[in-house]
Amino acid sequence: MRVLHVCGIYLPATEWGGPTYAVANYAEALQTAGVECEVFTTTARGDRNLPPLEPGTRDVRGVRVTYFPAAPVHQSFIAPAMATALARRVREFDLVHTHMLWAFPGIAASRIAHLRGVPYVVTPHGSLDPWSLEQRKWMKRAFLLASENATLRRAALVHYTATAERDAVPPRLRHLPSVIVPNVIEPSDLPRGPRSRDIVILGRIHVMKGFDILIPAMRAVLAKRDARLVIAGPDEGGYRAEVERMIAEAGIGAAVTFTGHIDLEARTKLLSTCSLLVQPSYRENFGMAVAEAMAQGVPVVVSDRVNICDDIAATGAGLVVPRDVTQLADAIVRVLDDPRTMGEAGRRLVRERYAPDVVGPAMRAAYDQAARTTPKRTASQ
């Protein structure tokens, strides 16, 4: 089976966070599962201060990837040359897998695949979640009204990464054929080094990450325990200034460190020694940073809006709390006092549910289902 993944941003442009890693991990796991994958993406970066990637086709970690020039508009991902290539080559593939529901690559790929008679799968990456729909809501509502007769309705499958993601979509979309396959996380068997006193929040500095709850909770934690908050990730839309204001107001500046954007190697190093990872998000479609931490034996404290929170609670890999300052602070202190048991449970969860040798075959089975229910039309049809 040959599958084309289409997305707006891809490695090494990791500034966008979880979705970038998710698409790459799927493609690599699927290759191992016997699916020949290719990727169409753009030269865009997640940081307007970084130069675009070089256009062209190259091998990226064993996957053939073509980078098409993106229009010089931040996060537009408009790439006319991609649409041309899609029209020319889409019938070479048995199936198209689109990502980034609201962006040009996903819209163009789904439309061209439909017109050329090639079945396609859509992964929303949380973009149908109520919190996400409230952001730039008029544009998205207009798109949804149109898409009920287009992108989503015509998809062979809508792919969700967690049951909570599927259950949160608007009721009128829940009848669409769908499948739940989690993101791919590489297990780690490396022994944990000496634990630092670091409490890490990893990802873009964005309002949805829940800093309005985390900062006052950290003030309460620091009154009881010797710890440091490490905020690891790039600024999004200037929100770091607001986080810095909250930190100053709480009087905890001496115990907070910003790292800025960090690459995969630096993420791994940071997680290898921290005491815990905290994610009090308003919405977290899957929680790539959370799962990466669990893979390294790091206990986690997450809000009940992180979509893999049920897995975390069921396996004892961490604590799940409402978005409440007192409960978050109490959970952090509790984990700091006994991190080892939860850390090992997290490793087991990743090995049993999110590892490439589990997710790759599951996604291949989903593709087989899509191909059976929406077969590729012949050129004459």
mmCIF file of C-alpha atoms in Angstrom:
data_model
loop_
_atom_site.group_PDB
_atom_site.id
_atom_site.type_symbol
_atom_site.label_atom_id
_atom_site.label_comp_id
_atom_site.label_asym_id
_atom_site.label_seq_id
_atom_site.Cartn_x
_atom_site.Cartn_y
_atom_site.Cartn_z
ATOM 1 C CA MET A 1 0.000 0.000 0.000
ATOM 2 C CA ARG A 2 1.228 3.500 -0.905
ATOM 3 C CA VAL A 3 0.035 6.401 1.245
ATOM 4 C CA LEU A 4 0.640 10.131 0.820
ATOM 5 C CA HIS A 5 0.658 12.244 3.990
ATOM 6 C CA VAL A 6 -0.092 15.934 3.426
ATOM 7 C CA CYS A 7 0.626 18.544 6.093
ATOM 8 C CA GLY A 8 1.687 22.172 6.396
ATOM 9 C CA ILE A 9 4.793 21.691 8.500
ATOM 10 C CA TYR A 10 7.209 18.811 9.016
ATOM 11 C CA LEU A 11 10.572 17.991 10.509
ATOM 12 C CA PRO A 12 12.924 19.701 11.125
ATOM 13 C CA ALA A 13 10.410 22.533 11.725
ATOM 14 C CA THR A 14 9.572 21.472 15.279
ATOM 15 C CA GLU A 15 8.438 24.929 16.451
ATOM 16 C CA TRP A 16 4.801 23.979 15.820
ATOM 17 C CA GLY A 17 5.012 21.348 18.535
ATOM 18 C CA GLY A 18 3.101 18.086 18.809
ATOM 19 C CA PRO A 19 1.520 17.774 15.335
ATOM 20 C CA THR A 20 4.927 17.993 13.649
ATOM 21 C CA TYR A 21 6.266 15.065 15.659
ATOM 22 C CA ALA A 22 2.982 13.168 15.334
ATOM 23 C CA VAL A 23 2.938 13.116 11.530
ATOM 24 C CA ALA A 24 6.613 12.124 11.318
ATOM 25 C CA ASN A 25 6.176 9.360 13.885
ATOM 26 C CA TYR A 26 3.159 7.943 12.029
ATOM 27 C CA ALA A 27 5.000 7.896 8.713
ATOM 28 C CA GLU A 28 8.016 6.140 10.212
ATOM 29 C CA ALA A 29 5.943 3.564 12.123
ATOM 30 C CA LEU A 30 3.862 2.843 9.029
ATOM 31 C CA GLN A 31 6.972 2.249 6.936
ATOM 32 C CA THR A 32 8.011 -0.404 9.448
ATOM 33 C CA ALA A 33 4.487 -1.883 9.251
ATOM 34 C CA GLY A 34 4.843 -2.333 5.494
ATOM 35 C CA VAL A 35 3.133 0.839 4.250
ATOM 36 C CA GLU A 36 5.136 2.883 1.740
ATOM 37 C CA CYS A 37 4.731 6.474 2.901
ATOM 38 C CA GLU A 38 5.556 9.755 1.218
ATOM 39 C CA VAL A 39 5.015 13.262 2.609
ATOM 40 C CA PHE A 40 4.022 16.521 0.903
ATOM 41 C CA THR A 41 4.622 19.548 3.128
ATOM 42 C CA THR A 42 5.749 23.182 2.918
ATOM 43 C CA THR A 43 8.866 25.164 3.697
ATOM 44 C CA ALA A 44 7.041 27.037 6.488
ATOM 45 C CA ARG A 45 8.407 27.392 10.001
ATOM 46 C CA GLY A 46 6.456 27.804 13.231
ATOM 47 C CA ASP A 47 8.540 30.856 14.164
ATOM 48 C CA ARG A 48 8.343 33.934 11.945
ATOM 49 C CA ASN A 49 11.925 34.823 12.924
ATOM 50 C CA LEU A 50 13.338 31.662 11.334
ATOM 51 C CA PRO A 51 14.114 31.387 7.617
ATOM 52 C CA PRO A 52 11.980 28.942 5.621
ATOM 53 C CA LEU A 53 13.261 25.470 4.907
ATOM 54 C CA GLU A 54 14.864 24.685 1.566
ATOM 55 C CA PRO A 55 12.344 23.486 -1.036
ATOM 56 C CA GLY A 56 12.874 20.132 -2.705
ATOM 57 C CA THR A 57 12.617 16.387 -2.114
ATOM 58 C CA ARG A 58 14.826 14.552 0.356
ATOM 59 C CA ASP A 59 14.953 11.613 2.736
ATOM 60 C CA VAL A 60 13.997 12.520 6.303
ATOM 61 C CA ARG A 61 14.587 9.692 8.777
ATOM 62 C CA GLY A 62 13.804 7.098 6.109
ATOM 63 C CA VAL A 63 10.728 8.842 4.645
ATOM 64 C CA ARG A 64 10.610 10.601 1.252
ATOM 65 C CA VAL A 65 9.510 14.202 1.908
ATOM 66 C CA THR A 66 8.855 17.009 -0.584
ATOM 67 C CA TYR A 67 8.920 20.587 0.729
ATOM 68 C CA PHE A 68 6.941 23.044 -1.418
ATOM 69 C CA PRO A 69 7.555 26.815 -1.163
ATOM 70 C CA ALA A 70 5.008 28.431 1.168
ATOM 71 C CA ALA A 71 3.628 31.921 0.627
ATOM 72 C CA PRO A 72 5.440 34.537 2.750
ATOM 73 C CA VAL A 73 2.530 34.863 5.188
ATOM 74 C CA HIS A 74 3.103 33.498 8.703
ATOM 75 C CA GLN A 75 1.308 30.180 9.241
ATOM 76 C CA SER A 76 -0.670 30.398 5.992
ATOM 77 C CA PHE A 77 0.918 27.223 4.523
ATOM 78 C CA ILE A 78 -0.352 28.299 1.093
ATOM 79 C CA ALA A 79 1.717 26.420 -1.475
ATOM 80 C CA PRO A 80 0.390 26.545 -5.063
ATOM 81 C CA ALA A 81 3.125 24.187 -6.277
ATOM 82 C CA MET A 82 1.834 21.570 -3.831
ATOM 83 C CA ALA A 83 -1.623 21.701 -5.406
ATOM 84 C CA THR A 84 -0.071 21.266 -8.846
ATOM 85 C CA ALA A 85 1.938 18.256 -7.677
ATOM 86 C CA LEU A 86 -1.111 16.756 -5.980
ATOM 87 C CA ALA A 87 -3.125 16.989 -9.185
ATOM 88 C CA ARG A 88 -0.290 15.365 -11.131
ATOM 89 C CA ARG A 89 0.674 12.587 -8.725
ATOM 90 C CA VAL A 90 -2.225 11.770 -6.396
ATOM 91 C CA ARG A 91 -3.326 8.708 -8.371
ATOM 92 C CA GLU A 92 0.064 7.107 -7.738
ATOM 93 C CA PHE A 93 -1.174 6.462 -4.192
ATOM 94 C CA ASP A 94 -3.748 4.076 -2.775
ATOM 95 C CA LEU A 95 -4.792 6.555 -0.104
ATOM 96 C CA VAL A 96 -4.141 10.141 1.025
ATOM 97 C CA HIS A 97 -3.852 11.068 4.709
ATOM 98 C CA THR A 98 -4.443 14.781 5.361
ATOM 99 C CA HIS A 99 -3.501 16.813 8.415
ATOM 100 C CA MET A 100 -4.276 20.417 9.511
ATOM 101 C CA LEU A 101 -8.002 20.653 8.769
ATOM 102 C CA TRP A 102 -8.173 24.455 8.458
ATOM 103 C CA ALA A 103 -5.008 24.961 6.396
ATOM 104 C CA PHE A 104 -4.380 24.979 2.657
ATOM 105 C CA PRO A 105 -2.550 21.613 2.420
ATOM 106 C CA GLY A 106 -5.378 19.631 4.011
ATOM 107 C CA ILE A 107 -8.105 21.427 2.075
ATOM 108 C CA ALA A 108 -6.293 21.094 -1.254
ATOM 109 C CA ALA A 109 -5.349 17.448 -0.719
ATOM 110 C CA SER A 110 -8.842 16.318 0.258
ATOM 111 C CA ARG A 111 -10.466 18.115 -2.654
ATOM 112 C CA ILE A 112 -7.976 16.884 -5.251
ATOM 113 C CA ALA A 113 -8.048 13.324 -3.899
ATOM 114 C CA HIS A 114 -11.847 13.331 -4.147
ATOM 115 C CA LEU A 115 -11.811 14.695 -7.690
ATOM 116 C CA ARG A 116 -9.225 12.095 -8.744
ATOM 117 C CA GLY A 117 -11.061 9.212 -7.083
ATOM 118 C CA VAL A 118 -8.504 8.468 -4.355
ATOM 119 C CA PRO A 119 -9.846 7.751 -0.832
ATOM 120 C CA TYR A 120 -8.540 9.951 1.939
ATOM 121 C CA VAL A 121 -8.319 9.966 5.726
ATOM 122 C CA VAL A 122 -8.542 13.179 7.764
ATOM 123 C CA THR A 123 -6.755 13.681 11.086
ATOM 124 C CA PRO A 124 -8.111 16.858 12.758
ATOM 125 C CA HIS A 125 -5.364 16.989 15.440
ATOM 126 C CA GLY A 126 -7.880 18.489 17.872
ATOM 127 C CA SER A 127 -9.208 21.168 15.528
ATOM 128 C CA LEU A 128 -12.815 19.984 16.025
ATOM 129 C CA ASP A 129 -12.581 20.361 19.799
ATOM 130 C CA PRO A 130 -14.983 23.016 21.225
ATOM 131 C CA TRP A 131 -12.088 25.074 22.644
ATOM 132 C CA SER A 132 -10.364 25.124 19.260
ATOM 133 C CA LEU A 133 -13.566 26.009 17.444
ATOM 134 C CA GLU A 134 -13.957 29.094 19.643
ATOM 135 C CA GLN A 135 -10.663 30.457 18.302
ATOM 136 C CA ARG A 136 -11.331 32.445 15.093
ATOM 137 C CA LYS A 137 -14.768 30.899 15.370
ATOM 138 C CA TRP A 138 -16.560 32.615 12.498
ATOM 139 C CA MET A 139 -14.052 31.346 9.947
ATOM 140 C CA LYS A 140 -14.174 27.838 11.384
ATOM 141 C CA ARG A 141 -17.953 27.718 11.642
ATOM 142 C CA ALA A 142 -18.236 28.765 8.012
ATOM 143 C CA PHE A 143 -15.776 26.033 7.083
ATOM 144 C CA LEU A 144 -17.696 23.429 9.071
ATOM 145 C CA LEU A 145 -20.974 24.320 7.382
ATOM 146 C CA ALA A 146 -19.318 23.820 4.015
ATOM 147 C CA SER A 147 -17.334 20.781 5.069
ATOM 148 C CA GLU A 148 -20.401 18.807 6.083
ATOM 149 C CA ASN A 149 -20.958 18.545 2.329
ATOM 150 C CA ALA A 150 -17.270 18.338 1.458
ATOM 151 C CA THR A 151 -14.039 17.568 3.315
ATOM 152 C CA LEU A 152 -15.325 15.608 6.306
ATOM 153 C CA ARG A 153 -18.360 14.000 4.666
ATOM 154 C CA ARG A 154 -16.314 12.681 1.761
ATOM 155 C CA ALA A 155 -13.523 11.273 3.922
ATOM 156 C CA ALA A 156 -13.194 7.511 4.029
ATOM 157 C CA LEU A 157 -12.359 7.886 7.728
ATOM 158 C CA VAL A 158 -11.888 10.630 10.275
ATOM 159 C CA HIS A 159 -8.974 9.639 12.488
ATOM 160 C CA TYR A 160 -8.982 10.654 16.160
ATOM 161 C CA THR A 161 -6.113 10.037 18.563
ATOM 162 C CA ALA A 162 -8.242 9.486 21.676
ATOM 163 C CA THR A 163 -11.820 8.645 22.602
ATOM 164 C CA ALA A 164 -12.123 12.017 24.334
ATOM 165 C CA GLU A 165 -11.251 13.797 21.086
ATOM 166 C CA ARG A 166 -13.985 11.975 19.175
ATOM 167 C CA ASP A 167 -16.557 12.510 21.907
ATOM 168 C CA ALA A 168 -15.903 16.271 21.940
ATOM 169 C CA VAL A 169 -16.647 16.973 18.269
ATOM 170 C CA PRO A 170 -19.904 18.751 17.340
ATOM 171 C CA PRO A 171 -22.834 16.288 17.482
ATOM 172 C CA ARG A 172 -23.656 16.714 13.800
ATOM 173 C CA LEU A 173 -20.235 15.270 12.902
ATOM 174 C CA ARG A 174 -20.270 12.223 15.170
ATOM 175 C CA HIS A 175 -22.016 9.993 12.636
ATOM 176 C CA LEU A 176 -19.080 10.172 10.242
ATOM 177 C CA PRO A 177 -17.025 6.975 9.869
ATOM 178 C CA SER A 178 -14.121 7.233 12.271
ATOM 179 C CA VAL A 179 -11.290 5.347 13.906
ATOM 180 C CA ILE A 180 -9.300 5.917 17.094
ATOM 181 C CA VAL A 181 -5.563 5.298 16.866
ATOM 182 C CA PRO A 182 -3.223 7.012 19.344
ATOM 183 C CA ASN A 183 -0.119 8.959 18.440
ATOM 184 C CA VAL A 184 3.175 7.112 18.163
ATOM 185 C CA ILE A 185 5.638 7.487 21.032
ATOM 186 C CA GLU A 186 9.004 5.755 21.037
ATOM 187 C CA PRO A 187 9.516 3.864 24.322
ATOM 188 C CA SER A 188 12.705 4.478 26.247
ATOM 189 C CA ASP A 189 14.477 1.900 28.366
ATOM 190 C CA LEU A 190 17.256 4.238 29.402
ATOM 191 C CA PRO A 191 17.678 4.272 33.177
ATOM 192 C CA ARG A 192 16.651 7.467 34.916
ATOM 193 C CA GLY A 193 19.533 9.644 36.022
ATOM 194 C CA PRO A 194 19.610 11.589 39.278
ATOM 195 C CA ARG A 195 16.442 13.645 39.558
ATOM 196 C CA SER A 196 16.725 17.402 39.558
ATOM 197 C CA ARG A 197 14.231 19.606 41.367
ATOM 198 C CA ASP A 198 12.773 20.700 38.024
ATOM 199 C CA ILE A 199 9.060 20.733 37.301
ATOM 200 C CA VAL A 200 8.711 21.014 33.523
ATOM 201 C CA ILE A 201 5.972 22.353 31.285
ATOM 202 C CA LEU A 202 6.873 21.577 27.690
ATOM 203 C CA GLY A 203 5.327 23.123 24.592
ATOM 204 C CA ARG A 204 4.396 26.428 23.026
ATOM 205 C CA ILE A 205 3.823 29.302 25.452
ATOM 206 C CA HIS A 206 0.160 29.719 24.589
ATOM 207 C CA VAL A 207 -2.955 30.646 26.520
ATOM 208 C CA MET A 208 -4.385 27.121 26.110
ATOM 209 C CA LYS A 209 -1.528 25.609 28.148
ATOM 210 C CA GLY A 210 -3.067 26.817 31.412
ATOM 211 C CA PHE A 211 -0.416 29.142 32.816
ATOM 212 C CA ASP A 212 -3.174 31.091 34.585
ATOM 213 C CA ILE A 213 -3.636 28.018 36.814
ATOM 214 C CA LEU A 214 -0.041 26.825 36.896
ATOM 215 C CA ILE A 215 1.650 30.009 38.107
ATOM 216 C CA PRO A 216 -0.467 30.491 41.263
ATOM 217 C CA ALA A 217 -0.258 26.733 41.903
ATOM 218 C CA MET A 218 3.535 26.932 41.736
ATOM 219 C CA ARG A 219 3.501 29.694 44.323
ATOM 220 C CA ALA A 220 1.777 27.271 46.710
ATOM 221 C CA VAL A 221 4.169 24.430 45.788
ATOM 222 C CA LEU A 222 7.254 26.567 46.389
ATOM 223 C CA ALA A 223 5.999 27.444 49.855
ATOM 224 C CA LYS A 224 6.236 23.720 50.711
ATOM 225 C CA ARG A 225 8.992 22.242 48.523
ATOM 226 C CA ASP A 226 12.336 23.242 47.039
ATOM 227 C CA ALA A 227 11.625 23.160 43.303
ATOM 228 C CA ARG A 228 12.113 25.039 40.058
ATOM 229 C CA LEU A 229 9.640 25.552 37.204
ATOM 230 C CA VAL A 230 11.166 25.123 33.743
ATOM 231 C CA ILE A 231 9.058 26.557 30.916
ATOM 232 C CA ALA A 232 10.395 24.893 27.776
ATOM 233 C CA GLY A 233 9.013 26.065 24.464
ATOM 234 C CA PRO A 234 8.713 28.976 22.045
ATOM 235 C CA ASP A 235 6.568 32.051 22.564
ATOM 236 C CA GLU A 236 3.252 31.999 20.685
ATOM 237 C CA GLY A 237 1.733 35.318 19.711
ATOM 238 C CA GLY A 238 3.562 37.277 22.398
ATOM 239 C CA TYR A 239 1.902 35.389 25.275
ATOM 240 C CA ARG A 240 5.210 34.967 27.109
ATOM 241 C CA ALA A 241 4.949 38.593 28.266
ATOM 242 C CA GLU A 242 1.663 37.781 30.013
ATOM 243 C CA VAL A 243 3.206 34.697 31.637
ATOM 244 C CA GLU A 244 6.127 36.798 32.863
ATOM 245 C CA ARG A 245 3.646 39.273 34.339
ATOM 246 C CA MET A 246 1.889 36.453 36.224
ATOM 247 C CA ILE A 247 5.228 35.160 37.511
ATOM 248 C CA ALA A 248 6.228 38.603 38.768
ATOM 249 C CA GLU A 249 2.838 39.082 40.415
ATOM 250 C CA ALA A 250 3.214 35.719 42.187
ATOM 251 C CA GLY A 251 6.726 36.644 43.327
ATOM 252 C CA ILE A 252 8.314 33.411 42.080
ATOM 253 C CA GLY A 253 10.645 34.752 39.386
ATOM 254 C CA ALA A 254 13.773 33.378 41.078
ATOM 255 C CA ALA A 255 12.369 29.840 40.756
ATOM 256 C CA VAL A 256 11.335 30.000 37.091
ATOM 257 C CA THR A 257 13.471 29.406 33.995
ATOM 258 C CA PHE A 258 12.552 29.896 30.330
ATOM 259 C CA THR A 259 14.490 27.813 27.802
ATOM 260 C CA GLY A 260 12.901 29.030 24.581
ATOM 261 C CA HIS A 261 12.394 26.531 21.771
ATOM 262 C CA ILE A 262 14.323 23.290 22.250
ATOM 263 C CA ASP A 263 14.924 20.501 19.739
ATOM 264 C CA LEU A 264 14.242 16.802 20.228
ATOM 265 C CA GLU A 265 17.674 16.085 21.703
ATOM 266 C CA ALA A 266 17.313 18.885 24.248
ATOM 267 C CA ARG A 267 13.756 17.763 25.096
ATOM 268 C CA THR A 268 15.031 14.265 25.799
ATOM 269 C CA LYS A 269 17.839 15.562 27.990
ATOM 270 C CA LEU A 270 15.509 17.845 29.954
ATOM 271 C CA LEU A 271 12.996 15.059 30.587
ATOM 272 C CA SER A 272 15.695 12.573 31.567
ATOM 273 C CA THR A 273 16.423 14.377 34.835
ATOM 274 C CA CYS A 274 13.298 16.353 35.770
ATOM 275 C CA SER A 275 11.085 15.402 38.716
ATOM 276 C CA LEU A 276 7.784 15.666 36.880
ATOM 277 C CA LEU A 277 5.979 17.150 33.906
ATOM 278 C CA VAL A 278 2.899 19.290 34.423
ATOM 279 C CA GLN A 279 0.255 20.084 31.782
ATOM 280 C CA PRO A 280 -2.786 21.994 33.153
ATOM 281 C CA SER A 281 -4.128 22.736 29.667
ATOM 282 C CA TYR A 282 -7.510 24.071 28.635
ATOM 283 C CA ARG A 283 -7.261 21.581 25.790
ATOM 284 C CA GLU A 284 -4.629 19.061 24.765
ATOM 285 C CA ASN A 285 -5.644 16.913 21.821
ATOM 286 C CA PHE A 286 -3.312 14.066 22.724
ATOM 287 C CA GLY A 287 -0.472 15.421 24.790
ATOM 288 C CA MET A 288 2.734 14.540 22.948
ATOM 289 C CA ALA A 289 4.928 16.127 25.613
ATOM 290 C CA VAL A 290 3.044 14.228 28.313
ATOM 291 C CA ALA A 291 3.523 10.909 26.522
ATOM 292 C CA GLU A 292 7.199 11.659 25.822
ATOM 293 C CA ALA A 293 7.707 12.273 29.530
ATOM 294 C CA MET A 294 5.996 9.009 30.456
ATOM 295 C CA ALA A 295 8.200 7.147 27.971
ATOM 296 C CA GLN A 296 11.202 8.268 30.005
ATOM 297 C CA GLY A 297 9.673 7.296 33.320
ATOM 298 C CA VAL A 298 8.689 10.825 34.301
ATOM 299 C CA PRO A 299 5.477 11.086 36.361
ATOM 300 C CA VAL A 300 2.932 13.592 35.075
ATOM 301 C CA VAL A 301 0.267 15.874 36.488
ATOM 302 C CA VAL A 302 -2.327 16.869 33.900
ATOM 303 C CA SER A 303 -5.698 18.546 33.704
ATOM 304 C CA ASP A 304 -8.811 16.603 32.831
ATOM 305 C CA ARG A 305 -8.762 18.397 29.460
ATOM 306 C CA VAL A 306 -5.728 16.428 28.267
ATOM 307 C CA ASN A 307 -7.292 13.798 26.036
ATOM 308 C CA ILE A 308 -5.156 10.876 27.246
ATOM 309 C CA CYS A 309 -6.019 11.646 30.870
ATOM 310 C CA ASP A 310 -8.167 8.496 31.124
ATOM 311 C CA ASP A 311 -5.166 6.339 30.177
ATOM 312 C CA ILE A 312 -3.034 8.156 32.746
ATOM 313 C CA ALA A 313 -5.582 7.733 35.524
ATOM 314 C CA ALA A 314 -6.333 4.089 34.690
ATOM 315 C CA THR A 315 -2.682 3.032 34.707
ATOM 316 C CA GLY A 316 -1.464 5.177 37.598
ATOM 317 C CA ALA A 317 1.081 6.952 35.382
ATOM 318 C CA GLY A 318 0.295 10.286 36.998
ATOM 319 C CA LEU A 319 -2.432 12.391 38.541
ATOM 320 C CA VAL A 320 -5.397 13.957 36.753
ATOM 321 C CA VAL A 321 -6.968 17.041 38.303
ATOM 322 C CA PRO A 322 -9.563 19.648 37.375
ATOM 323 C CA ARG A 323 -8.309 23.063 36.361
ATOM 324 C CA ASP A 324 -8.145 24.260 39.952
ATOM 325 C CA VAL A 325 -5.183 25.995 41.610
ATOM 326 C CA THR A 326 -5.384 24.192 44.956
ATOM 327 C CA GLN A 327 -5.897 20.716 43.496
ATOM 328 C CA LEU A 328 -3.082 21.231 40.998
ATOM 329 C CA ALA A 329 -0.673 22.363 43.717
ATOM 330 C CA ASP A 330 -1.599 19.438 45.967
ATOM 331 C CA ALA A 331 -1.096 16.964 43.106
ATOM 332 C CA ILE A 332 2.342 18.371 42.276
ATOM 333 C CA VAL A 333 3.458 18.064 45.907
ATOM 334 C CA ARG A 334 2.115 14.517 46.109
ATOM 335 C CA VAL A 335 4.057 13.428 43.022
ATOM 336 C CA LEU A 336 7.237 15.155 44.189
ATOM 337 C CA ASP A 337 7.070 13.072 47.348
ATOM 338 C CA ASP A 338 6.712 9.707 45.524
ATOM 339 C CA PRO A 339 7.617 9.876 41.820
ATOM 340 C CA ARG A 340 9.062 6.427 41.136
ATOM 341 C CA THR A 341 5.914 4.243 41.041
ATOM 342 C CA MET A 342 4.065 6.570 38.686
ATOM 343 C CA GLY A 343 7.113 6.899 36.460
ATOM 344 C CA GLU A 344 7.358 3.152 35.881
ATOM 345 C CA ALA A 345 3.622 2.949 35.191
ATOM 346 C CA GLY A 346 4.080 5.603 32.510
ATOM 347 C CA ARG A 347 6.785 3.571 30.802
ATOM 348 C CA ARG A 348 4.467 0.548 30.700
ATOM 349 C CA LEU A 349 1.606 2.609 29.276
ATOM 350 C CA VAL A 350 3.765 3.870 26.416
ATOM 351 C CA ARG A 351 5.139 0.406 25.617
ATOM 352 C CA GLU A 352 1.703 -1.213 25.613
ATOM 353 C CA ARG A 353 -0.399 1.440 23.841
ATOM 354 C CA TYR A 354 1.674 4.070 22.032
ATOM 355 C CA ALA A 355 4.784 2.250 20.781
ATOM 356 C CA PRO A 356 5.482 2.124 17.011
ATOM 357 C CA ASP A 357 5.018 -1.659 16.860
ATOM 358 C CA VAL A 358 1.526 -1.212 18.324
ATOM 359 C CA VAL A 359 0.338 1.929 16.533
ATOM 360 C CA GLY A 360 1.836 1.213 13.100
ATOM 361 C CA PRO A 361 -0.190 -1.986 12.523
ATOM 362 C CA ALA A 362 -3.299 -0.331 13.995
ATOM 363 C CA MET A 363 -3.045 2.550 11.537
ATOM 364 C CA ARG A 364 -2.403 0.146 8.674
ATOM 365 C CA ALA A 365 -5.592 -1.712 9.633
ATOM 366 C CA ALA A 366 -7.444 1.623 9.553
ATOM 367 C CA TYR A 367 -6.094 2.273 6.057
ATOM 368 C CA ASP A 368 -7.229 -1.175 4.933
ATOM 369 C CA GLN A 369 -10.690 -0.381 6.301
ATOM 370 C CA ALA A 370 -10.744 2.949 4.465
ATOM 371 C CA ALA A 371 -9.682 1.314 1.209
ATOM 372 C CA ARG A 372 -12.430 -1.329 1.520
ATOM 373 C CA THR A 373 -15.242 1.086 2.311
ATOM 374 C CA THR A 374 -14.171 3.792 -0.153
ATOM 375 C CA PRO A 375 -12.272 2.025 -2.931
ATOM 376 C CA LYS A 376 -10.079 3.961 -5.315
ATOM 377 C CA ARG A 377 -11.921 4.708 -8.554
ATOM 378 C CA THR A 378 -10.384 3.588 -11.812
ATOM 379 C CA ALA A 379 -9.170 6.263 -14.208
ATOM 380 C CA SER A 380 -12.218 5.670 -16.446
ATOM 381 C CA GLN A 381 -14.783 6.114 -13.658
#
